[in-house]
mmCIF file of C-alpha atoms in Angstrom:
data_model
loop_
_atom_site.group_PDB
_atom_site.id
_atom_site.type_symbol
_atom_site.label_atom_id
_atom_site.label_comp_id
_atom_site.label_asym_id
_atom_site.label_seq_id
_atom_site.Cartn_x
_atom_site.Cartn_y
_atom_site.Cartn_z
ATOM 1 C CA MET A 1 1.953 201.401 30.319
ATOM 2 C CA ASP A 2 3.684 199.701 27.449
ATOM 3 C CA SER A 3 2.063 197.344 24.949
ATOM 4 C CA SER A 4 2.753 194.320 27.122
ATOM 5 C CA GLY A 5 0.652 195.671 29.942
ATOM 6 C CA GLY A 6 3.660 196.532 32.072
ATOM 7 C CA HIS A 7 4.407 199.872 33.622
ATOM 8 C CA SER A 8 6.930 202.219 32.087
ATOM 9 C CA LYS A 9 8.903 204.216 34.610
ATOM 10 C CA HIS A 10 8.696 207.180 32.237
ATOM 11 C CA ALA A 11 4.897 207.059 31.770
ATOM 12 C CA PRO A 12 2.674 209.170 34.043
ATOM 13 C CA ARG A 13 0.956 206.984 36.624
ATOM 14 C CA GLU A 14 -2.729 206.503 35.899
ATOM 15 C CA ARG A 15 -5.121 207.217 38.747
ATOM 16 C CA VAL A 16 -8.660 205.856 38.479
ATOM 17 C CA LEU A 17 -11.456 206.658 40.929
ATOM 18 C CA PHE A 18 -14.338 204.149 41.167
ATOM 19 C CA VAL A 19 -17.537 205.589 42.651
ATOM 20 C CA HIS A 20 -19.912 202.928 44.013
ATOM 21 C CA ALA A 21 -23.112 203.159 46.017
ATOM 22 C CA HIS A 22 -22.728 200.175 48.367
ATOM 23 C CA PRO A 23 -20.177 197.633 49.561
ATOM 24 C CA ASP A 24 -20.075 194.721 47.048
ATOM 25 C CA ASP A 25 -20.766 196.917 43.972
ATOM 26 C CA GLU A 26 -17.052 197.518 43.479
ATOM 27 C CA SER A 27 -16.411 193.771 43.264
ATOM 28 C CA ILE A 28 -19.420 192.875 41.112
ATOM 29 C CA SER A 29 -19.013 195.338 38.266
ATOM 30 C CA THR A 30 -15.397 196.541 38.443
ATOM 31 C CA GLY A 31 -13.485 194.104 40.648
ATOM 32 C CA GLY A 32 -11.457 192.624 37.811
ATOM 33 C CA THR A 33 -10.530 196.036 36.430
ATOM 34 C CA ILE A 34 -9.492 197.294 39.870
ATOM 35 C CA ALA A 35 -7.232 194.281 40.407
ATOM 36 C CA THR A 36 -5.796 194.628 36.890
ATOM 37 C CA LEU A 37 -4.994 198.303 37.421
ATOM 38 C CA VAL A 38 -3.267 197.508 40.692
ATOM 39 C CA ASP A 39 -1.209 194.798 38.976
ATOM 40 C CA ASN A 40 -0.239 197.321 36.306
ATOM 41 C CA HIS A 41 1.016 199.733 38.987
ATOM 42 C CA ALA A 42 -1.807 202.224 38.490
ATOM 43 C CA HIS A 43 -3.494 203.920 41.435
ATOM 44 C CA ALA A 44 -7.025 202.567 41.958
ATOM 45 C CA SER A 45 -9.199 204.432 44.468
ATOM 46 C CA VAL A 46 -12.634 203.251 45.594
ATOM 47 C CA LEU A 47 -15.236 205.696 46.923
ATOM 48 C CA THR A 48 -18.196 203.991 48.622
ATOM 49 C CA CYS A 49 -21.239 206.197 49.137
ATOM 50 C CA THR A 50 -23.119 204.192 51.821
ATOM 51 C CA ARG A 51 -22.612 201.237 54.181
ATOM 52 C CA GLY A 52 -25.451 199.253 52.582
ATOM 53 C CA GLU A 53 -27.330 198.989 55.882
ATOM 54 C CA ARG A 54 -30.732 198.456 54.235
ATOM 55 C CA GLY A 55 -29.528 195.638 52.013
ATOM 56 C CA LYS A 56 -31.269 192.266 51.929
ATOM 57 C CA VAL A 57 -29.194 189.548 53.573
ATOM 58 C CA ILE A 58 -28.793 186.412 51.477
ATOM 59 C CA SER A 59 -26.975 184.294 54.061
ATOM 60 C CA ALA A 60 -29.230 182.280 56.375
ATOM 61 C CA GLN A 61 -26.561 182.390 59.095
ATOM 62 C CA LEU A 62 -26.509 186.193 58.964
ATOM 63 C CA ALA A 63 -30.226 186.776 58.380
ATOM 64 C CA HIS A 64 -30.620 188.199 61.892
ATOM 65 C CA LEU A 65 -28.699 191.288 60.743
ATOM 66 C CA GLU A 66 -31.383 192.336 58.272
ATOM 67 C CA GLY A 67 -33.254 195.325 59.656
ATOM 68 C CA ASP A 68 -30.615 196.081 62.288
ATOM 69 C CA LEU A 69 -29.088 198.998 60.420
ATOM 70 C CA ALA A 70 -26.114 199.629 62.696
ATOM 71 C CA ALA A 71 -25.153 195.968 62.984
ATOM 72 C CA LEU A 72 -25.449 195.271 59.261
ATOM 73 C CA ALA A 73 -23.475 198.421 58.438
ATOM 74 C CA ALA A 74 -20.623 197.278 60.687
ATOM 75 C CA VAL A 75 -20.550 193.819 59.118
ATOM 76 C CA ARG A 76 -20.653 195.193 55.591
ATOM 77 C CA GLU A 77 -17.794 197.579 56.378
ATOM 78 C CA ALA A 78 -15.708 194.576 57.457
ATOM 79 C CA GLU A 79 -16.719 192.641 54.338
ATOM 80 C CA LEU A 80 -15.718 195.567 52.142
ATOM 81 C CA ALA A 81 -12.322 195.839 53.813
ATOM 82 C CA GLU A 82 -11.719 192.131 53.130
ATOM 83 C CA ALA A 83 -12.822 192.471 49.493
ATOM 84 C CA LEU A 84 -10.603 195.497 48.879
ATOM 85 C CA GLN A 85 -7.663 193.660 50.375
ATOM 86 C CA ALA A 86 -8.262 190.800 47.915
ATOM 87 C CA LEU A 87 -8.305 193.292 45.032
ATOM 88 C CA GLY A 88 -5.199 195.108 46.273
ATOM 89 C CA VAL A 89 -6.833 198.498 46.928
ATOM 90 C CA SER A 90 -4.935 200.713 49.340
ATOM 91 C CA ASP A 91 -7.017 203.893 48.907
ATOM 92 C CA HIS A 92 -10.621 203.537 50.040
ATOM 93 C CA ARG A 93 -12.946 206.311 51.234
ATOM 94 C CA TYR A 94 -16.539 206.653 52.394
ATOM 95 C CA LEU A 95 -18.477 209.569 50.954
ATOM 96 C CA GLY A 96 -18.963 212.285 53.558
ATOM 97 C CA ALA A 97 -15.925 211.231 55.581
ATOM 98 C CA PRO A 98 -12.554 213.043 55.540
ATOM 99 C CA GLY A 99 -11.029 212.779 52.087
ATOM 100 C CA ALA A 100 -14.479 212.793 50.493
ATOM 101 C CA ARG A 101 -16.178 215.734 52.197
ATOM 102 C CA TRP A 102 -16.247 219.316 50.980
ATOM 103 C CA HIS A 103 -13.998 221.700 52.868
ATOM 104 C CA GLY A 104 -15.537 223.339 55.911
ATOM 105 C CA ARG A 105 -18.372 220.848 56.304
ATOM 106 C CA GLN A 106 -18.704 218.522 59.241
ATOM 107 C CA PRO A 107 -18.260 214.839 58.311
ATOM 108 C CA ARG A 108 -21.447 212.890 57.725
ATOM 109 C CA ALA A 109 -22.569 209.420 56.696
ATOM 110 C CA TYR A 110 -24.955 208.766 53.819
ATOM 111 C CA SER A 111 -27.215 205.795 54.518
ATOM 112 C CA ASP A 112 -28.479 203.155 52.110
ATOM 113 C CA SER A 113 -31.785 204.233 50.547
ATOM 114 C CA GLY A 114 -33.054 200.678 50.292
ATOM 115 C CA MET A 115 -34.540 198.606 47.481
ATOM 116 C CA ARG A 116 -36.742 195.528 47.258
ATOM 117 C CA TRP A 117 -37.136 192.925 44.572
ATOM 118 C CA GLY A 118 -40.733 192.643 43.384
ATOM 119 C CA SER A 119 -42.408 190.498 40.778
ATOM 120 C CA ALA A 120 -41.426 192.993 38.069
ATOM 121 C CA GLY A 121 -37.849 193.400 39.319
ATOM 122 C CA VAL A 122 -36.693 196.475 41.194
ATOM 123 C CA ASP A 123 -39.188 197.846 43.718
ATOM 124 C CA VAL A 124 -37.834 200.912 45.481
ATOM 125 C CA PHE A 125 -39.226 202.231 48.735
ATOM 126 C CA ASP A 126 -41.709 205.075 48.403
ATOM 127 C CA LEU A 127 -39.745 207.657 50.382
ATOM 128 C CA PRO A 128 -36.008 207.479 51.045
ATOM 129 C CA ALA A 129 -34.879 208.110 54.595
ATOM 130 C CA ALA A 130 -33.945 211.676 55.481
ATOM 131 C CA ASP A 131 -30.267 210.743 55.860
ATOM 132 C CA SER A 132 -30.180 208.473 52.815
ATOM 133 C CA PHE A 133 -27.947 208.834 49.797
ATOM 134 C CA ALA A 134 -30.835 209.128 47.321
ATOM 135 C CA GLY A 135 -32.649 211.589 49.578
ATOM 136 C CA ALA A 136 -29.652 213.837 50.225
ATOM 137 C CA ASP A 137 -29.206 217.198 48.557
ATOM 138 C CA PHE A 138 -27.753 216.596 45.100
ATOM 139 C CA ALA A 139 -25.374 219.558 45.352
ATOM 140 C CA GLU A 140 -23.999 218.249 48.645
ATOM 141 C CA VAL A 141 -23.419 214.781 47.228
ATOM 142 C CA THR A 142 -21.785 216.187 44.109
ATOM 143 C CA THR A 143 -19.449 218.516 45.976
ATOM 144 C CA ASP A 144 -18.382 215.698 48.301
ATOM 145 C CA ILE A 145 -17.439 213.582 45.273
ATOM 146 C CA ALA A 146 -15.682 216.621 43.801
ATOM 147 C CA ALA A 147 -13.690 216.938 47.036
ATOM 148 C CA ALA A 148 -12.466 213.365 46.598
ATOM 149 C CA ILE A 149 -11.566 214.085 42.981
ATOM 150 C CA ALA A 150 -9.630 217.193 44.005
ATOM 151 C CA GLU A 151 -7.631 215.223 46.559
ATOM 152 C CA ILE A 152 -7.013 212.056 44.509
ATOM 153 C CA GLU A 153 -6.489 213.889 41.183
ATOM 154 C CA PRO A 154 -7.675 210.919 39.098
ATOM 155 C CA THR A 155 -7.164 210.655 35.365
ATOM 156 C CA ALA A 156 -10.575 208.937 35.089
ATOM 157 C CA VAL A 157 -13.747 208.518 37.157
ATOM 158 C CA VAL A 158 -15.821 205.333 36.798
ATOM 159 C CA SER A 159 -19.380 204.663 37.970
ATOM 160 C CA TYR A 160 -22.688 203.173 36.795
ATOM 161 C CA ASP A 161 -24.679 204.137 33.720
ATOM 162 C CA HIS A 162 -27.715 206.437 33.937
ATOM 163 C CA ARG A 163 -29.978 203.489 34.773
ATOM 164 C CA GLY A 164 -27.792 202.549 37.701
ATOM 165 C CA GLY A 165 -27.174 199.042 36.388
ATOM 166 C CA SER A 166 -29.676 197.292 38.636
ATOM 167 C CA GLY A 167 -31.943 200.325 38.857
ATOM 168 C CA HIS A 168 -31.223 200.944 42.532
ATOM 169 C CA PRO A 169 -31.916 204.619 43.380
ATOM 170 C CA ASP A 170 -28.518 204.906 45.043
ATOM 171 C CA HIS A 171 -26.832 203.640 41.871
ATOM 172 C CA ILE A 172 -28.689 206.207 39.794
ATOM 173 C CA ARG A 173 -27.766 208.983 42.219
ATOM 174 C CA ALA A 174 -24.107 207.855 42.135
ATOM 175 C CA HIS A 175 -24.094 208.048 38.333
ATOM 176 C CA TYR A 176 -25.461 211.569 38.078
ATOM 177 C CA ALA A 177 -23.501 212.980 41.009
ATOM 178 C CA ALA A 178 -20.182 211.418 39.944
ATOM 179 C CA ARG A 179 -20.806 212.409 36.348
ATOM 180 C CA ARG A 180 -21.497 216.007 37.325
ATOM 181 C CA ALA A 181 -18.494 216.177 39.664
ATOM 182 C CA ALA A 182 -16.177 214.723 37.020
ATOM 183 C CA ASP A 183 -17.497 217.177 34.433
ATOM 184 C CA VAL A 184 -16.975 220.180 36.717
ATOM 185 C CA MET A 185 -13.506 218.999 37.699
ATOM 186 C CA GLY A 186 -12.549 218.314 34.066
ATOM 187 C CA VAL A 187 -11.938 214.571 34.487
ATOM 188 C CA PRO A 188 -13.043 211.963 31.893
ATOM 189 C CA PHE A 189 -16.060 209.943 33.070
ATOM 190 C CA TYR A 190 -16.638 206.280 32.251
ATOM 191 C CA VAL A 191 -19.688 204.111 32.885
ATOM 192 C CA VAL A 192 -19.879 200.376 33.396
ATOM 193 C CA VAL A 193 -21.500 198.609 30.444
ATOM 194 C CA GLU A 194 -23.777 195.930 31.888
ATOM 195 C CA ALA A 195 -23.599 193.597 28.899
ATOM 196 C CA TYR A 196 -21.683 190.488 27.945
ATOM 197 C CA PRO A 197 -19.856 189.882 25.713
ATOM 198 C CA ALA A 198 -20.787 193.333 24.360
ATOM 199 C CA ASP A 199 -23.810 195.365 23.426
ATOM 200 C CA PRO A 200 -24.627 196.336 19.811
ATOM 201 C CA VAL A 201 -23.309 199.893 20.073
ATOM 202 C CA PHE A 202 -20.113 199.108 21.919
ATOM 203 C CA ASP A 203 -17.215 200.491 19.896
ATOM 204 C CA ALA A 204 -13.621 200.223 21.121
ATOM 205 C CA ARG A 205 -12.488 202.474 18.248
ATOM 206 C CA HIS A 206 -14.163 205.445 19.943
ATOM 207 C CA GLY A 207 -12.635 205.003 23.374
ATOM 208 C CA ASP A 208 -14.871 202.234 24.704
ATOM 209 C CA ILE A 209 -12.824 199.802 26.721
ATOM 210 C CA VAL A 210 -12.754 196.025 27.075
ATOM 211 C CA VAL A 211 -10.693 194.954 30.070
ATOM 212 C CA ASP A 212 -9.493 191.350 30.049
ATOM 213 C CA VAL A 213 -9.796 190.261 33.700
ATOM 214 C CA GLU A 214 -9.235 186.525 33.177
ATOM 215 C CA PRO A 215 -5.787 186.640 34.868
ATOM 216 C CA VAL A 216 -7.269 188.158 38.047
ATOM 217 C CA LEU A 217 -10.529 186.169 38.240
ATOM 218 C CA PRO A 218 -9.423 184.314 41.399
ATOM 219 C CA ARG A 219 -9.022 187.650 43.173
ATOM 220 C CA LYS A 220 -12.345 188.953 41.869
ATOM 221 C CA ARG A 221 -13.988 185.738 43.035
ATOM 222 C CA ALA A 222 -12.385 186.144 46.471
ATOM 223 C CA ALA A 223 -13.633 189.713 46.656
ATOM 224 C CA LEU A 224 -17.157 188.591 45.769
ATOM 225 C CA ALA A 225 -17.021 185.834 48.375
ATOM 226 C CA ALA A 226 -15.994 188.357 51.038
ATOM 227 C CA HIS A 227 -19.441 189.971 50.800
ATOM 228 C CA ARG A 228 -21.138 187.091 52.613
ATOM 229 C CA THR A 229 -24.276 189.013 53.541
ATOM 230 C CA GLN A 230 -25.031 189.848 49.914
ATOM 231 C CA ILE A 231 -23.435 187.288 47.611
ATOM 232 C CA ARG A 232 -23.214 183.534 47.346
ATOM 233 C CA VAL A 233 -20.442 182.360 45.018
ATOM 234 C CA LEU A 234 -21.428 179.263 43.039
ATOM 235 C CA GLY A 235 -18.328 177.421 41.910
ATOM 236 C CA GLU A 236 -15.698 179.012 39.713
ATOM 237 C CA ARG A 237 -17.770 181.048 37.282
ATOM 238 C CA SER A 238 -21.025 182.247 38.806
ATOM 239 C CA PHE A 239 -22.602 183.878 41.848
ATOM 240 C CA VAL A 240 -26.055 184.801 43.056
ATOM 241 C CA LEU A 241 -27.490 187.915 44.682
ATOM 242 C CA ALA A 242 -30.620 188.455 46.749
ATOM 243 C CA SER A 243 -32.594 188.723 43.497
ATOM 244 C CA GLY A 244 -32.081 184.989 43.118
ATOM 245 C CA ASP A 245 -30.831 184.964 39.535
ATOM 246 C CA PRO A 246 -27.363 183.427 38.973
ATOM 247 C CA ARG A 247 -24.890 185.739 37.282
ATOM 248 C CA PRO A 248 -21.653 184.789 35.536
ATOM 249 C CA ILE A 249 -18.260 185.879 36.808
ATOM 250 C CA VAL A 250 -17.273 187.191 33.396
ATOM 251 C CA PRO A 251 -13.690 187.283 32.073
ATOM 252 C CA VAL A 252 -14.095 190.834 30.676
ATOM 253 C CA GLU A 253 -15.408 194.117 32.041
ATOM 254 C CA LEU A 254 -16.711 196.809 29.709
ATOM 255 C CA PHE A 255 -16.644 200.600 30.013
ATOM 256 C CA ARG A 256 -17.799 203.483 27.896
ATOM 257 C CA ARG A 257 -16.588 207.063 28.072
ATOM 258 C CA LEU A 258 -19.296 209.717 28.115
ATOM 259 C CA HIS A 259 -19.033 213.037 26.267
ATOM 260 C CA ARG A 260 -16.038 211.715 24.336
ATOM 261 C CA ASP A 261 -17.016 213.678 21.216
ATOM 262 C CA ARG A 262 -18.239 216.821 22.952
ATOM 263 C CA PRO A 263 -16.607 219.843 21.266
ATOM 264 C CA ARG A 264 -14.858 222.514 23.249
ATOM 265 C CA PRO A 265 -17.339 225.312 24.008
ATOM 266 C CA ALA A 266 -16.957 228.253 21.660
ATOM 267 C CA HIS A 267 -16.261 231.688 23.081
ATOM 268 C CA PRO A 268 -19.497 233.776 23.271
ATOM 269 C CA PHE A 269 -17.973 236.393 20.954
ATOM 270 C CA ALA A 270 -17.687 233.785 18.214
ATOM 271 C CA ALA A 271 -21.485 233.366 18.218
ATOM 272 C CA GLN A 272 -22.191 237.064 17.645
ATOM 273 C CA SER A 273 -23.417 238.333 14.283
ATOM 274 C CA ALA A 274 -21.049 239.946 11.816
ATOM 275 C CA GLY A 275 -22.598 243.350 12.502
ATOM 276 C CA SER A 276 -22.037 242.972 16.242
ATOM 277 C CA LYS A 277 -18.436 241.983 15.688
ATOM 278 C CA VAL A 278 -17.780 245.001 13.440
ATOM 279 C CA ALA A 279 -19.432 247.348 15.943
ATOM 280 C CA THR A 280 -17.393 245.891 18.789
ATOM 281 C CA ALA A 281 -14.173 246.268 16.811
ATOM 282 C CA PHE A 282 -15.055 249.896 15.962
ATOM 283 C CA ILE A 283 -15.687 250.695 19.630
ATOM 284 C CA ALA A 284 -12.370 249.049 20.540
ATOM 285 C CA LEU A 285 -10.667 251.206 17.878
ATOM 286 C CA LEU A 286 -12.140 254.373 19.433
ATOM 287 C CA VAL A 287 -11.106 253.233 22.917
ATOM 288 C CA GLY A 288 -7.586 252.620 21.629
ATOM 289 C CA ILE A 289 -7.437 256.080 20.037
ATOM 290 C CA ALA A 290 -8.632 257.714 23.267
ATOM 291 C CA ALA A 291 -6.153 255.748 25.355
ATOM 292 C CA GLY A 292 -3.233 256.465 23.007
ATOM 293 C CA ALA A 293 -4.021 260.204 22.883
ATOM 294 C CA SER A 294 -4.560 260.715 26.612
ATOM 295 C CA LEU A 295 -1.535 258.674 27.610
ATOM 296 C CA THR A 296 0.660 260.518 25.100
ATOM 297 C CA LEU A 297 -0.243 263.771 26.863
ATOM 298 C CA ILE A 298 1.056 262.469 30.213
ATOM 299 C CA HIS A 299 3.891 260.177 29.127
ATOM 300 C CA GLN A 300 6.550 262.809 29.935
ATOM 301 C CA ALA A 301 5.386 263.224 33.544
ATOM 302 C CA THR A 302 8.038 262.449 36.165
ATOM 303 C CA VAL A 303 8.279 262.192 39.932
ATOM 304 C CA SER A 304 11.529 262.911 41.764
ATOM 305 C CA VAL A 305 12.662 260.199 44.150
ATOM 306 C CA ALA A 306 15.814 261.175 46.077
ATOM 307 C CA ASP A 307 16.426 263.849 43.439
ATOM 308 C CA VAL A 308 16.229 261.190 40.693
ATOM 309 C CA PRO A 309 13.470 261.778 38.123
ATOM 310 C CA VAL A 310 11.290 258.682 37.648
ATOM 311 C CA PRO A 311 9.270 258.552 34.377
ATOM 312 C CA THR A 312 5.980 257.693 36.041
ATOM 313 C CA GLY A 313 3.969 258.890 33.044
ATOM 314 C CA LEU A 314 5.768 256.443 30.743
ATOM 315 C CA VAL A 315 5.406 253.533 33.173
ATOM 316 C CA ILE A 316 1.706 254.188 33.772
ATOM 317 C CA GLY A 317 1.063 254.606 30.048
ATOM 318 C CA LEU A 318 2.737 251.320 29.123
ATOM 319 C CA LEU A 319 0.966 249.416 31.918
ATOM 320 C CA VAL A 320 -2.418 250.793 30.855
ATOM 321 C CA LEU A 321 -1.804 249.687 27.259
ATOM 322 C CA VAL A 322 -0.753 246.217 28.394
ATOM 323 C CA ALA A 323 -3.915 245.908 30.497
ATOM 324 C CA LEU A 324 -6.110 247.204 27.681
ATOM 325 C CA MET A 325 -4.804 244.932 24.931
ATOM 326 C CA LEU A 326 -4.387 241.833 27.082
ATOM 327 C CA GLY A 327 -7.757 242.312 28.751
ATOM 328 C CA LEU A 328 -9.583 242.656 25.438
ATOM 329 C CA ARG A 329 -7.930 239.551 24.057
ATOM 330 C CA LEU A 330 -8.818 237.478 27.123
ATOM 331 C CA VAL A 331 -12.370 238.780 27.415
ATOM 332 C CA PHE A 332 -13.303 238.387 23.754
ATOM 333 C CA GLY A 333 -11.162 235.340 23.010
ATOM 334 C CA THR A 334 -9.922 236.769 19.716
ATOM 335 C CA ARG A 335 -7.055 238.874 18.396
ATOM 336 C CA TRP A 336 -9.375 241.087 16.327
ATOM 337 C CA ILE A 337 -10.786 243.223 19.140
ATOM 338 C CA ALA A 338 -7.449 243.623 20.894
ATOM 339 C CA GLY A 339 -5.906 244.370 17.488
ATOM 340 C CA ALA A 340 -8.445 247.134 16.837
ATOM 341 C CA ALA A 341 -7.617 248.780 20.156
ATOM 342 C CA ALA A 342 -3.891 248.421 19.473
ATOM 343 C CA LEU A 343 -4.315 249.994 16.044
ATOM 344 C CA GLY A 344 -6.195 252.923 17.501
ATOM 345 C CA ALA A 345 -3.584 253.510 20.202
ATOM 346 C CA LEU A 346 -0.658 253.287 17.776
ATOM 347 C CA VAL A 347 -2.330 255.658 15.285
ATOM 348 C CA ALA A 348 -2.998 258.194 18.035
ATOM 349 C CA ILE A 349 0.572 257.947 19.345
ATOM 350 C CA GLY A 350 1.998 258.202 15.820
ATOM 351 C CA VAL A 351 -0.055 261.270 14.913
ATOM 352 C CA LEU A 352 0.682 263.085 18.178
ATOM 353 C CA SER A 353 4.401 262.362 17.903
ATOM 354 C CA LEU A 354 4.591 264.546 14.778
ATOM 355 C CA PRO A 355 5.481 268.231 15.192
ATOM 356 C CA SER A 356 2.452 270.535 15.210
ATOM 357 C CA PRO A 357 2.149 273.356 12.600
ATOM 358 C CA GLY A 358 3.405 275.737 15.286
ATOM 359 C CA GLY A 359 6.485 273.607 15.909
ATOM 360 C CA SER A 360 5.511 272.239 19.348
ATOM 361 C CA VAL A 361 6.347 268.603 20.059
ATOM 362 C CA LEU A 362 4.401 266.287 22.422
ATOM 363 C CA VAL A 363 6.909 263.453 22.056
ATOM 364 C CA PRO A 364 10.356 265.010 22.219
ATOM 365 C CA ALA A 365 13.463 263.109 21.177
ATOM 366 C CA GLY A 366 15.101 261.263 24.036
ATOM 367 C CA ALA A 367 14.923 257.972 25.920
ATOM 368 C CA VAL A 368 11.395 258.532 27.222
ATOM 369 C CA GLY A 369 10.119 259.659 23.826
ATOM 370 C CA TYR A 370 11.615 256.720 21.975
ATOM 371 C CA ALA A 371 10.304 254.315 24.634
ATOM 372 C CA TRP A 372 6.822 255.744 24.184
ATOM 373 C CA ILE A 373 6.954 255.398 20.404
ATOM 374 C CA PHE A 374 8.348 251.859 20.256
ATOM 375 C CA GLY A 375 7.057 250.433 23.563
ATOM 376 C CA PRO A 376 3.366 250.224 22.567
ATOM 377 C CA THR A 377 4.351 248.608 19.267
ATOM 378 C CA LEU A 378 6.285 245.923 21.128
ATOM 379 C CA ILE A 379 3.367 245.387 23.533
ATOM 380 C CA ALA A 380 0.937 244.962 20.621
ATOM 381 C CA PHE A 381 3.297 242.534 18.905
ATOM 382 C CA VAL A 382 3.607 240.339 22.010
ATOM 383 C CA VAL A 383 -0.080 240.387 23.033
ATOM 384 C CA LEU A 384 -1.406 239.764 19.528
ATOM 385 C CA GLY A 385 1.301 237.317 18.543
ATOM 386 C CA TRP A 386 1.012 235.141 21.651
ATOM 387 C CA PRO A 387 -0.316 231.707 20.601
ATOM 388 C CA VAL A 388 -3.790 230.548 21.582
ATOM 389 C CA THR A 389 -3.612 228.469 24.755
ATOM 390 C CA ARG A 390 -5.562 225.251 25.050
ATOM 391 C CA ARG A 391 -6.044 222.655 27.739
ATOM 392 C CA PRO A 392 -3.055 220.328 27.707
ATOM 393 C CA PRO A 393 -3.991 216.751 26.870
ATOM 394 C CA MET A 394 -4.303 214.257 29.684
ATOM 395 C CA PRO A 395 -1.354 211.860 29.967
ATOM 396 C CA SER A 396 -3.298 209.047 28.334
ATOM 397 C CA GLU A 397 -4.420 211.257 25.452
ATOM 398 C CA GLN A 398 -0.755 211.855 24.729
ATOM 399 C CA ARG A 399 -0.014 208.139 24.778
ATOM 400 C CA TYR A 400 -3.170 206.562 23.410
ATOM 401 C CA GLY A 401 -5.010 209.291 21.479
ATOM 402 C CA GLY A 402 -8.194 208.503 23.439
ATOM 403 C CA THR A 403 -8.184 204.722 22.936
ATOM 404 C CA SER A 404 -6.687 201.885 24.902
ATOM 405 C CA PRO A 405 -4.267 199.561 23.138
ATOM 406 C CA VAL A 406 -3.341 197.921 26.430
ATOM 407 C CA LYS A 407 -5.380 195.151 27.988
ATOM 408 C CA GLY A 408 -6.706 196.200 31.357
ATOM 409 C CA SER A 409 -5.820 199.871 31.198
ATOM 410 C CA LEU A 410 -8.188 202.784 31.440
ATOM 411 C CA PRO A 411 -6.992 205.701 29.331
ATOM 412 C CA GLU A 412 -7.023 209.063 31.020
#
């Protein structure tokens, strides 16, 4: 996206996955951002974890649905479809269904765990149902979300904070499961900041995001109104839930990225003591000497194929040295250990290539001999000189450096 909020045909398309526990949550906390992303030609996907069948019905005309789990689920599915149409979402999935179910598992539906409003606020049921979202195996929930991430390939995953916003057990489960799945899949994870205009620690300089949703408020309001069983829209700027407290339809939505400053994990070898490192390098040197000496003894071996001698000893020797040096560099994450093995091998080859006091030669002059002398040196040069590889930055890191200069865009 360019600075005007438009979409550049040369910029990678951003793909944002919103993970929500029930129908209506997507409109309440992220509806404006979803609509804004769609307007900016980004790909906004919504993953709904349950059908909200244990929700309290606010509408008097629809009160008969409360307690009839199948009937309320069907109505809330229809309400969600209407809300997503108002927001412009074309990619919606239910957790456990195809597109959000781990490979090889039969599709399933996660049910609403239920929540009541008591005198002190949230009052959850004592025991969630056996098929409920909060009562389901955490690993199963997480892998199902990971399956959706693998298929959608989002540049960011968005869900609730660790308190679940309202404190609903399904919201809390969605946070931890989506957070874990995003972490495993290597995708940046953002949480909704339930504060307006901002909380004291909100800091846009560190990747926190303020999305201006004023231009799309009519669509957010239409999406809220679609959830008739749960929400009553009051005029242009407020709505009410079953809790009874009016809430503003705010012109901004806030998000915070988690683990934004987490350093890349160091390789285990880097944490070893100096003595351990020296000992490891010495052992690698001895291994290199042994490999160089033994392979020098066989490097002249040949096998005749159709009366053509094939230098199998040379080929095997070079391949073993490649595997040794490259393997040590990958395993230990440093050039030092691979370099020690390379030094040992080259010293052994160099010493054994000299004529013995009796005049015998292990490395005679000729193509094979020269290849054996110079080949290992070239291998060591390439393996040790190859630059350290790191994870390539996400498209938005390349463009924004981890912050969002564009109204309504989610970096990464």
